[in-house]
């Protein structure tokens, strides 16, 4: 039975390349946050560590987990499956640990709709501009032009989901963005005042989508 001492769930979503993995790592390093490790059928990137960044599994194993009802949420993203298993998340929350989810809007919707008895705070991260997003994707994805183009195309669709999140933040300077998220989480947990300007966000989304 969830209690006041339970951890909170923090979802970070964004169009690919906006920086949610970088921000999740920063938040987990500096705070009492555990990153929920997802399962995926995607192949590892050269710098990724199995069982730390993801549990890399094949389609058969992923389907077995679906059939066993082990996923809190799962979704198909860019031709691969990604999912969050329930047990490690609930165990951490019950121990008072805050859990960070680096998941897409489909997973965020599923977790929201589950209406679990744990506090949930959701963030959508935006890039400063499309040009900067392109640059970051190009650097990260080893100049693989096809992947970068695919993710830039997907950006136009993903960005539309910003409206369903509690907060939207712009990842311009990494330290600033980290502080903004950190302060908003603390304000939510301790009922503090929130430094948040929805009008600025609306204008920024307009710039990104025009
Ligand atoms: P996502 O998880 O949203 O797909 P990543 O965290 O992998 O994005 O970030 C994409 C790339 O951009 C990475 O190479 C990362 O190092 C870089 N990056 C992230 N945030 C910033 C920032 N504020 N300034 C400059 N580069 C950044
Ligand atoms: P990447 O392949 O770049 O690591 O992730 C691609 C997308 O899948 C990102 O938007 C990321 O947030 C999302 N993702 C990663 N893990 C999960 C998960 O467990 N569930 C869902 N729904 N999305 C995930």
PDB file of C-alpha atoms and ligand atoms in Angstrom:
ATOM      1  CA  UNK A   1       0.000   0.000   0.000  1.00  0.00           C
ATOM      2  CA  UNK A   2       1.645   3.316  -1.039  1.00  0.00           C
ATOM      3  CA  UNK A   3       2.410   5.823   1.763  1.00  0.00           C
ATOM      4  CA  UNK A   4       3.697   9.397   2.173  1.00  0.00           C
ATOM      5  CA  UNK A   5       7.272   8.110   2.367  1.00  0.00           C
ATOM      6  CA  UNK A   6       7.060   6.607  -1.093  1.00  0.00           C
ATOM      7  CA  UNK A   7       9.172   7.912  -3.909  1.00  0.00           C
ATOM      8  CA  UNK A   8       7.768   9.984  -6.739  1.00  0.00           C
ATOM      9  CA  UNK A   9       7.682   9.097 -10.421  1.00  0.00           C
ATOM     10  CA  UNK A  10       9.334  11.589 -12.766  1.00  0.00           C
ATOM     11  CA  UNK A  11       8.815  11.196 -16.502  1.00  0.00           C
ATOM     12  CA  UNK A  12      11.155  12.889 -18.971  1.00  0.00           C
ATOM     13  CA  UNK A  13      10.004  12.761 -22.589  1.00  0.00           C
ATOM     14  CA  UNK A  14      11.160  14.663 -25.624  1.00  0.00           C
ATOM     15  CA  UNK A  15      11.642  14.460 -29.324  1.00  0.00           C
ATOM     16  CA  UNK A  16      14.723  12.305 -29.956  1.00  0.00           C
ATOM     17  CA  UNK A  17      17.969  14.212 -29.424  1.00  0.00           C
ATOM     18  CA  UNK A  18      16.559  16.986 -27.220  1.00  0.00           C
ATOM     19  CA  UNK A  19      18.583  15.670 -24.285  1.00  0.00           C
ATOM     20  CA  UNK A  20      16.437  13.579 -21.966  1.00  0.00           C
ATOM     21  CA  UNK A  21      19.022  10.807 -21.538  1.00  0.00           C
ATOM     22  CA  UNK A  22      21.715  13.355 -20.671  1.00  0.00           C
ATOM     23  CA  UNK A  23      19.374  15.086 -18.200  1.00  0.00           C
ATOM     24  CA  UNK A  24      18.227  11.796 -16.618  1.00  0.00           C
ATOM     25  CA  UNK A  25      21.844  10.814 -16.022  1.00  0.00           C
ATOM     26  CA  UNK A  26      22.575  14.181 -14.445  1.00  0.00           C
ATOM     27  CA  UNK A  27      19.509  13.986 -12.183  1.00  0.00           C
ATOM     28  CA  UNK A  28      20.323  10.455 -11.072  1.00  0.00           C
ATOM     29  CA  UNK A  29      23.956  11.293 -10.335  1.00  0.00           C
ATOM     30  CA  UNK A  30      23.139  14.273  -8.140  1.00  0.00           C
ATOM     31  CA  UNK A  31      19.982  13.108  -6.358  1.00  0.00           C
ATOM     32  CA  UNK A  32      18.067  10.252  -4.869  1.00  0.00           C
ATOM     33  CA  UNK A  33      16.732   9.294  -8.307  1.00  0.00           C
ATOM     34  CA  UNK A  34      16.857   5.855  -9.808  1.00  0.00           C
ATOM     35  CA  UNK A  35      16.638   5.583 -13.548  1.00  0.00           C
ATOM     36  CA  UNK A  36      14.158   2.975 -14.681  1.00  0.00           C
ATOM     37  CA  UNK A  37      16.081   0.719 -17.068  1.00  0.00           C
ATOM     38  CA  UNK A  38      13.931  -0.092 -20.073  1.00  0.00           C
ATOM     39  CA  UNK A  39      13.897  -3.206 -22.218  1.00  0.00           C
ATOM     40  CA  UNK A  40      14.348  -2.649 -25.918  1.00  0.00           C
ATOM     41  CA  UNK A  41      14.643  -4.643 -29.119  1.00  0.00           C
ATOM     42  CA  UNK A  42      16.910  -1.900 -30.548  1.00  0.00           C
ATOM     43  CA  UNK A  43      20.574  -2.748 -31.098  1.00  0.00           C
ATOM     44  CA  UNK A  44      23.037  -1.095 -28.669  1.00  0.00           C
ATOM     45  CA  UNK A  45      24.904   2.050 -29.746  1.00  0.00           C
ATOM     46  CA  UNK A  46      28.696   1.792 -29.454  1.00  0.00           C
ATOM     47  CA  UNK A  47      28.836   3.741 -26.179  1.00  0.00           C
ATOM     48  CA  UNK A  48      25.911   1.958 -24.525  1.00  0.00           C
ATOM     49  CA  UNK A  49      26.338  -0.499 -21.676  1.00  0.00           C
ATOM     50  CA  UNK A  50      23.931  -3.483 -21.610  1.00  0.00           C
ATOM     51  CA  UNK A  51      21.869  -3.801 -18.390  1.00  0.00           C
ATOM     52  CA  UNK A  52      22.748  -0.224 -17.495  1.00  0.00           C
ATOM     53  CA  UNK A  53      21.472   1.864 -20.400  1.00  0.00           C
ATOM     54  CA  UNK A  54      18.949  -0.745 -21.537  1.00  0.00           C
ATOM     55  CA  UNK A  55      18.189  -4.418 -21.242  1.00  0.00           C
ATOM     56  CA  UNK A  56      18.761  -5.341 -24.883  1.00  0.00           C
ATOM     57  CA  UNK A  57      16.501  -8.250 -25.840  1.00  0.00           C
ATOM     58  CA  UNK A  58      15.234  -9.903 -29.012  1.00  0.00           C
ATOM     59  CA  UNK A  59      11.624  -9.853 -30.226  1.00  0.00           C
ATOM     60  CA  UNK A  60      10.834 -13.284 -28.717  1.00  0.00           C
ATOM     61  CA  UNK A  61      11.938 -12.195 -25.245  1.00  0.00           C
ATOM     62  CA  UNK A  62      10.060  -8.908 -25.557  1.00  0.00           C
ATOM     63  CA  UNK A  63       6.888 -10.780 -26.582  1.00  0.00           C
ATOM     64  CA  UNK A  64       7.314 -13.149 -23.640  1.00  0.00           C
ATOM     65  CA  UNK A  65       7.410 -10.179 -21.245  1.00  0.00           C
ATOM     66  CA  UNK A  66       4.256  -8.766 -22.855  1.00  0.00           C
ATOM     67  CA  UNK A  67       2.466 -12.116 -22.538  1.00  0.00           C
ATOM     68  CA  UNK A  68       3.512 -12.434 -18.877  1.00  0.00           C
ATOM     69  CA  UNK A  69       2.038  -9.004 -18.161  1.00  0.00           C
ATOM     70  CA  UNK A  70       5.379  -7.737 -16.853  1.00  0.00           C
ATOM     71  CA  UNK A  71       5.272  -4.306 -18.481  1.00  0.00           C
ATOM     72  CA  UNK A  72       3.963  -1.202 -16.753  1.00  0.00           C
ATOM     73  CA  UNK A  73       3.977   0.270 -20.258  1.00  0.00           C
ATOM     74  CA  UNK A  74       5.449  -0.541 -23.641  1.00  0.00           C
ATOM     75  CA  UNK A  75       5.394   0.980 -27.104  1.00  0.00           C
ATOM     76  CA  UNK A  76       6.806   0.760 -30.595  1.00  0.00           C
ATOM     77  CA  UNK A  77       9.158   3.667 -31.301  1.00  0.00           C
ATOM     78  CA  UNK A  78      11.160   4.006 -34.561  1.00  0.00           C
ATOM     79  CA  UNK A  79      10.533   0.365 -35.593  1.00  0.00           C
ATOM     80  CA  UNK A  80      11.700  -1.055 -32.262  1.00  0.00           C
ATOM     81  CA  UNK A  81       9.910  -1.993 -29.076  1.00  0.00           C
ATOM     82  CA  UNK A  82      10.630  -0.331 -25.755  1.00  0.00           C
ATOM     83  CA  UNK A  83       9.072  -1.118 -22.377  1.00  0.00           C
ATOM     84  CA  UNK A  84       9.267  -0.558 -18.624  1.00  0.00           C
ATOM     85  CA  UNK A  85       8.867  -3.591 -16.364  1.00  0.00           C
ATOM     86  CA  UNK A  86       6.637  -3.031 -13.358  1.00  0.00           C
ATOM     87  CA  UNK A  87       8.389  -4.839 -10.464  1.00  0.00           C
ATOM     88  CA  UNK A  88      11.664  -2.844 -10.172  1.00  0.00           C
ATOM     89  CA  UNK A  89       9.735   0.430 -10.380  1.00  0.00           C
ATOM     90  CA  UNK A  90       7.235  -0.422  -7.651  1.00  0.00           C
ATOM     91  CA  UNK A  91       9.998  -1.869  -5.419  1.00  0.00           C
ATOM     92  CA  UNK A  92      12.043   1.349  -5.681  1.00  0.00           C
ATOM     93  CA  UNK A  93       9.016   3.597  -5.049  1.00  0.00           C
ATOM     94  CA  UNK A  94       8.062   1.557  -1.983  1.00  0.00           C
ATOM     95  CA  UNK A  95      11.600   2.001  -0.648  1.00  0.00           C
ATOM     96  CA  UNK A  96      11.214   5.777  -0.906  1.00  0.00           C
ATOM     97  CA  UNK A  97      13.338   6.162  -4.021  1.00  0.00           C
ATOM     98  CA  UNK A  98      12.270   8.528  -6.758  1.00  0.00           C
ATOM     99  CA  UNK A  99      12.144   6.860 -10.155  1.00  0.00           C
ATOM    100  CA  UNK A 100      13.034   8.583 -13.418  1.00  0.00           C
ATOM    101  CA  UNK A 101      11.525   7.390 -16.675  1.00  0.00           C
ATOM    102  CA  UNK A 102      13.146   8.288 -19.981  1.00  0.00           C
ATOM    103  CA  UNK A 103      10.219   7.219 -22.147  1.00  0.00           C
ATOM    104  CA  UNK A 104       8.219   8.516 -25.097  1.00  0.00           C
ATOM    105  CA  UNK A 105       4.747  10.108 -25.060  1.00  0.00           C
ATOM    106  CA  UNK A 106       3.001   6.768 -25.599  1.00  0.00           C
ATOM    107  CA  UNK A 107       4.577   5.333 -22.458  1.00  0.00           C
ATOM    108  CA  UNK A 108       3.905   8.549 -20.527  1.00  0.00           C
ATOM    109  CA  UNK A 109       0.213   8.338 -21.493  1.00  0.00           C
ATOM    110  CA  UNK A 110       0.011   4.704 -20.413  1.00  0.00           C
ATOM    111  CA  UNK A 111       1.581   5.378 -17.003  1.00  0.00           C
ATOM    112  CA  UNK A 112      -0.650   8.416 -16.471  1.00  0.00           C
ATOM    113  CA  UNK A 113      -3.739   6.374 -17.315  1.00  0.00           C
ATOM    114  CA  UNK A 114      -2.779   3.677 -14.803  1.00  0.00           C
ATOM    115  CA  UNK A 115      -3.435   6.238 -12.025  1.00  0.00           C
ATOM    116  CA  UNK A 116      -1.022   4.557  -9.624  1.00  0.00           C
ATOM    117  CA  UNK A 117      -1.047   5.789  -6.011  1.00  0.00           C
ATOM    118  CA  UNK A 118       2.361   7.443  -6.399  1.00  0.00           C
ATOM    119  CA  UNK A 119       2.988  11.085  -7.182  1.00  0.00           C
ATOM    120  CA  UNK A 120       3.738  11.576 -10.868  1.00  0.00           C
ATOM    121  CA  UNK A 121       5.477  14.631 -12.387  1.00  0.00           C
ATOM    122  CA  UNK A 122       5.948  14.756 -16.135  1.00  0.00           C
ATOM    123  CA  UNK A 123       8.379  16.875 -18.161  1.00  0.00           C
ATOM    124  CA  UNK A 124       8.626  17.412 -21.896  1.00  0.00           C
ATOM    125  CA  UNK A 125      12.034  18.622 -23.069  1.00  0.00           C
ATOM    126  CA  UNK A 126      12.422  20.790 -26.142  1.00  0.00           C
ATOM    127  CA  UNK A 127      15.534  21.734 -28.115  1.00  0.00           C
ATOM    128  CA  UNK A 128      16.439  25.443 -28.413  1.00  0.00           C
ATOM    129  CA  UNK A 129      15.912  25.237 -32.207  1.00  0.00           C
ATOM    130  CA  UNK A 130      15.578  22.699 -35.009  1.00  0.00           C
ATOM    131  CA  UNK A 131      19.079  23.532 -36.246  1.00  0.00           C
ATOM    132  CA  UNK A 132      20.583  22.735 -32.850  1.00  0.00           C
ATOM    133  CA  UNK A 133      18.564  19.509 -32.659  1.00  0.00           C
ATOM    134  CA  UNK A 134      19.938  18.495 -36.074  1.00  0.00           C
ATOM    135  CA  UNK A 135      23.462  19.231 -34.899  1.00  0.00           C
ATOM    136  CA  UNK A 136      23.050  17.195 -31.694  1.00  0.00           C
ATOM    137  CA  UNK A 137      21.540  14.236 -33.541  1.00  0.00           C
ATOM    138  CA  UNK A 138      24.327  14.326 -36.127  1.00  0.00           C
ATOM    139  CA  UNK A 139      27.000  14.285 -33.422  1.00  0.00           C
ATOM    140  CA  UNK A 140      25.360  11.497 -31.463  1.00  0.00           C
ATOM    141  CA  UNK A 141      24.284   9.179 -34.231  1.00  0.00           C
ATOM    142  CA  UNK A 142      27.722   8.854 -35.815  1.00  0.00           C
ATOM    143  CA  UNK A 143      26.777  10.924 -38.835  1.00  0.00           C
ATOM    144  CA  UNK A 144      24.267   8.254 -39.855  1.00  0.00           C
ATOM    145  CA  UNK A 145      22.269  10.519 -42.165  1.00  0.00           C
ATOM    146  CA  UNK A 146      19.282   8.178 -42.512  1.00  0.00           C
ATOM    147  CA  UNK A 147      18.730   7.931 -38.751  1.00  0.00           C
ATOM    148  CA  UNK A 148      19.134  11.679 -38.350  1.00  0.00           C
ATOM    149  CA  UNK A 149      16.675  12.483 -41.169  1.00  0.00           C
ATOM    150  CA  UNK A 150      14.162   9.949 -39.796  1.00  0.00           C
ATOM    151  CA  UNK A 151      14.340  11.476 -36.324  1.00  0.00           C
ATOM    152  CA  UNK A 152      14.064  15.038 -37.663  1.00  0.00           C
ATOM    153  CA  UNK A 153      10.897  13.996 -39.522  1.00  0.00           C
ATOM    154  CA  UNK A 154       9.539  12.373 -36.365  1.00  0.00           C
ATOM    155  CA  UNK A 155      10.281  15.599 -34.468  1.00  0.00           C
ATOM    156  CA  UNK A 156       7.377  17.351 -36.236  1.00  0.00           C
ATOM    157  CA  UNK A 157       4.958  14.726 -34.899  1.00  0.00           C
ATOM    158  CA  UNK A 158       6.507  14.249 -31.434  1.00  0.00           C
ATOM    159  CA  UNK A 159       6.587  17.934 -30.555  1.00  0.00           C
ATOM    160  CA  UNK A 160       2.776  18.079 -30.707  1.00  0.00           C
ATOM    161  CA  UNK A 161       2.566  16.077 -27.472  1.00  0.00           C
ATOM    162  CA  UNK A 162       4.056  18.852 -25.318  1.00  0.00           C
ATOM    163  CA  UNK A 163       0.566  19.864 -24.236  1.00  0.00           C
ATOM    164  CA  UNK A 164      -0.002  16.648 -22.242  1.00  0.00           C
ATOM    165  CA  UNK A 165       2.870  17.206 -19.812  1.00  0.00           C
ATOM    166  CA  UNK A 166       2.950  18.989 -16.444  1.00  0.00           C
ATOM    167  CA  UNK A 167       5.997  21.047 -17.456  1.00  0.00           C
ATOM    168  CA  UNK A 168       7.884  21.817 -20.641  1.00  0.00           C
ATOM    169  CA  UNK A 169      11.535  22.905 -20.453  1.00  0.00           C
ATOM    170  CA  UNK A 170      13.980  24.090 -23.101  1.00  0.00           C
ATOM    171  CA  UNK A 171      17.345  22.318 -23.027  1.00  0.00           C
ATOM    172  CA  UNK A 172      19.555  25.186 -24.121  1.00  0.00           C
ATOM    173  CA  UNK A 173      22.293  25.331 -21.500  1.00  0.00           C
ATOM    174  CA  UNK A 174      22.495  21.906 -19.848  1.00  0.00           C
ATOM    175  CA  UNK A 175      23.136  23.180 -16.318  1.00  0.00           C
ATOM    176  CA  UNK A 176      20.253  25.668 -16.494  1.00  0.00           C
ATOM    177  CA  UNK A 177      17.876  23.064 -17.793  1.00  0.00           C
ATOM    178  CA  UNK A 178      18.931  20.591 -15.123  1.00  0.00           C
ATOM    179  CA  UNK A 179      18.377  23.229 -12.395  1.00  0.00           C
ATOM    180  CA  UNK A 180      14.967  24.111 -13.756  1.00  0.00           C
ATOM    181  CA  UNK A 181      13.813  20.486 -13.658  1.00  0.00           C
ATOM    182  CA  UNK A 182      15.372  19.892 -10.251  1.00  0.00           C
ATOM    183  CA  UNK A 183      13.725  23.015  -8.776  1.00  0.00           C
ATOM    184  CA  UNK A 184      10.316  22.180 -10.234  1.00  0.00           C
ATOM    185  CA  UNK A 185      10.447  18.638  -8.820  1.00  0.00           C
ATOM    186  CA  UNK A 186      11.352  20.001  -5.374  1.00  0.00           C
ATOM    187  CA  UNK A 187       8.622  22.631  -5.599  1.00  0.00           C
ATOM    188  CA  UNK A 188       6.105  19.878  -6.429  1.00  0.00           C
ATOM    189  CA  UNK A 189       7.257  17.615  -3.602  1.00  0.00           C
ATOM    190  CA  UNK A 190       7.524  20.329  -0.936  1.00  0.00           C
ATOM    191  CA  UNK A 191       4.703  22.565  -2.187  1.00  0.00           C
ATOM    192  CA  UNK A 192       7.133  25.384  -2.917  1.00  0.00           C
ATOM    193  CA  UNK A 193       6.670  28.208  -5.408  1.00  0.00           C
ATOM    194  CA  UNK A 194       7.312  27.357  -9.028  1.00  0.00           C
ATOM    195  CA  UNK A 195       9.414  29.354 -11.441  1.00  0.00           C
ATOM    196  CA  UNK A 196       7.542  28.467 -14.632  1.00  0.00           C
ATOM    197  CA  UNK A 197       6.374  30.608 -17.546  1.00  0.00           C
ATOM    198  CA  UNK A 198       3.776  28.816 -19.736  1.00  0.00           C
ATOM    199  CA  UNK A 199       3.585  31.779 -22.113  1.00  0.00           C
ATOM    200  CA  UNK A 200       7.302  31.526 -22.926  1.00  0.00           C
ATOM    201  CA  UNK A 201       6.830  27.811 -23.655  1.00  0.00           C
ATOM    202  CA  UNK A 202       3.836  28.404 -25.918  1.00  0.00           C
ATOM    203  CA  UNK A 203       5.870  30.939 -27.923  1.00  0.00           C
ATOM    204  CA  UNK A 204       8.835  28.598 -28.123  1.00  0.00           C
ATOM    205  CA  UNK A 205       6.674  25.725 -29.434  1.00  0.00           C
ATOM    206  CA  UNK A 206       5.229  28.081 -32.024  1.00  0.00           C
ATOM    207  CA  UNK A 207       8.725  28.989 -33.214  1.00  0.00           C
ATOM    208  CA  UNK A 208       9.714  25.317 -33.435  1.00  0.00           C
ATOM    209  CA  UNK A 209       6.656  24.296 -35.395  1.00  0.00           C
ATOM    210  CA  UNK A 210       6.530  27.158 -37.909  1.00  0.00           C
TER     211      UNK A 210
HETATM  212  P1  LIG B   1      17.657  12.076 -26.115  1.00  0.00           P
HETATM  213  O1  LIG B   1      17.868  11.113 -24.991  1.00  0.00           O
HETATM  214  O2  LIG B   1      16.575  13.064 -25.843  1.00  0.00           O
HETATM  215  O3  LIG B   1      17.486  11.400 -27.440  1.00  0.00           O
HETATM  216  P2  LIG B   1      20.479  12.760 -25.646  1.00  0.00           P
HETATM  217  O4  LIG B   1      20.503  12.974 -24.176  1.00  0.00           O
HETATM  218  O5  LIG B   1      21.057  11.488 -26.187  1.00  0.00           O
HETATM  219  O6  LIG B   1      19.001  12.969 -26.249  1.00  0.00           O
HETATM  220  O7  LIG B   1      21.214  14.026 -26.308  1.00  0.00           O
HETATM  221  C1  LIG B   1      21.464  14.104 -27.704  1.00  0.00           C
HETATM  222  C2  LIG B   1      22.887  14.656 -27.909  1.00  0.00           C
HETATM  223  O8  LIG B   1      22.932  16.029 -27.525  1.00  0.00           O
HETATM  224  C3  LIG B   1      23.937  13.938 -27.078  1.00  0.00           C
HETATM  225  O9  LIG B   1      25.102  13.797 -27.870  1.00  0.00           O
HETATM  226  C4  LIG B   1      24.168  14.894 -25.889  1.00  0.00           C
HETATM  227  O10 LIG B   1      25.487  14.802 -25.395  1.00  0.00           O
HETATM  228  C5  LIG B   1      23.919  16.263 -26.503  1.00  0.00           C
HETATM  229  N1  LIG B   1      23.325  17.249 -25.563  1.00  0.00           N
HETATM  230  C6  LIG B   1      22.322  17.050 -24.680  1.00  0.00           C
HETATM  231  N2  LIG B   1      22.016  18.186 -24.014  1.00  0.00           N
HETATM  232  C7  LIG B   1      22.846  19.147 -24.497  1.00  0.00           C
HETATM  233  C8  LIG B   1      23.014  20.562 -24.227  1.00  0.00           C
HETATM  234  N3  LIG B   1      22.277  21.224 -23.333  1.00  0.00           N
HETATM  235  N4  LIG B   1      23.963  21.215 -24.923  1.00  0.00           N
HETATM  236  C9  LIG B   1      24.719  20.580 -25.851  1.00  0.00           C
HETATM  237  N5  LIG B   1      24.609  19.254 -26.159  1.00  0.00           N
HETATM  238  C10 LIG B   1      23.680  18.543 -25.496  1.00  0.00           C
HETATM  239  P1  LIG B   2      16.627   5.749 -28.041  1.00  0.00           P
HETATM  240  O1  LIG B   2      16.574   4.636 -29.047  1.00  0.00           O
HETATM  241  O2  LIG B   2      17.088   7.044 -28.628  1.00  0.00           O
HETATM  242  O3  LIG B   2      17.360   5.369 -26.785  1.00  0.00           O
HETATM  243  O4  LIG B   2      15.111   6.000 -27.593  1.00  0.00           O
HETATM  244  C1  LIG B   2      14.127   6.241 -28.545  1.00  0.00           C
HETATM  245  C2  LIG B   2      12.842   6.660 -27.860  1.00  0.00           C
HETATM  246  O5  LIG B   2      12.310   5.583 -27.075  1.00  0.00           O
HETATM  247  C3  LIG B   2      13.019   7.822 -26.890  1.00  0.00           C
HETATM  248  O6  LIG B   2      11.935   8.730 -27.086  1.00  0.00           O
HETATM  249  C4  LIG B   2      12.917   7.179 -25.523  1.00  0.00           C
HETATM  250  O7  LIG B   2      12.416   8.067 -24.536  1.00  0.00           O
HETATM  251  C5  LIG B   2      11.926   6.081 -25.809  1.00  0.00           C
HETATM  252  N1  LIG B   2      11.979   5.020 -24.807  1.00  0.00           N
HETATM  253  C6  LIG B   2      13.062   4.500 -24.182  1.00  0.00           C
HETATM  254  N2  LIG B   2      12.701   3.564 -23.305  1.00  0.00           N
HETATM  255  C7  LIG B   2      11.347   3.497 -23.359  1.00  0.00           C
HETATM  256  C8  LIG B   2      10.364   2.717 -22.664  1.00  0.00           C
HETATM  257  O8  LIG B   2      10.649   1.883 -21.809  1.00  0.00           O
HETATM  258  N3  LIG B   2       9.067   2.921 -23.005  1.00  0.00           N
HETATM  259  C9  LIG B   2       8.688   3.829 -23.953  1.00  0.00           C
HETATM  260  N4  LIG B   2       7.380   3.975 -24.183  1.00  0.00           N
HETATM  261  N5  LIG B   2       9.578   4.585 -24.608  1.00  0.00           N
HETATM  262  C10 LIG B   2      10.886   4.412 -24.318  1.00  0.00           C
END
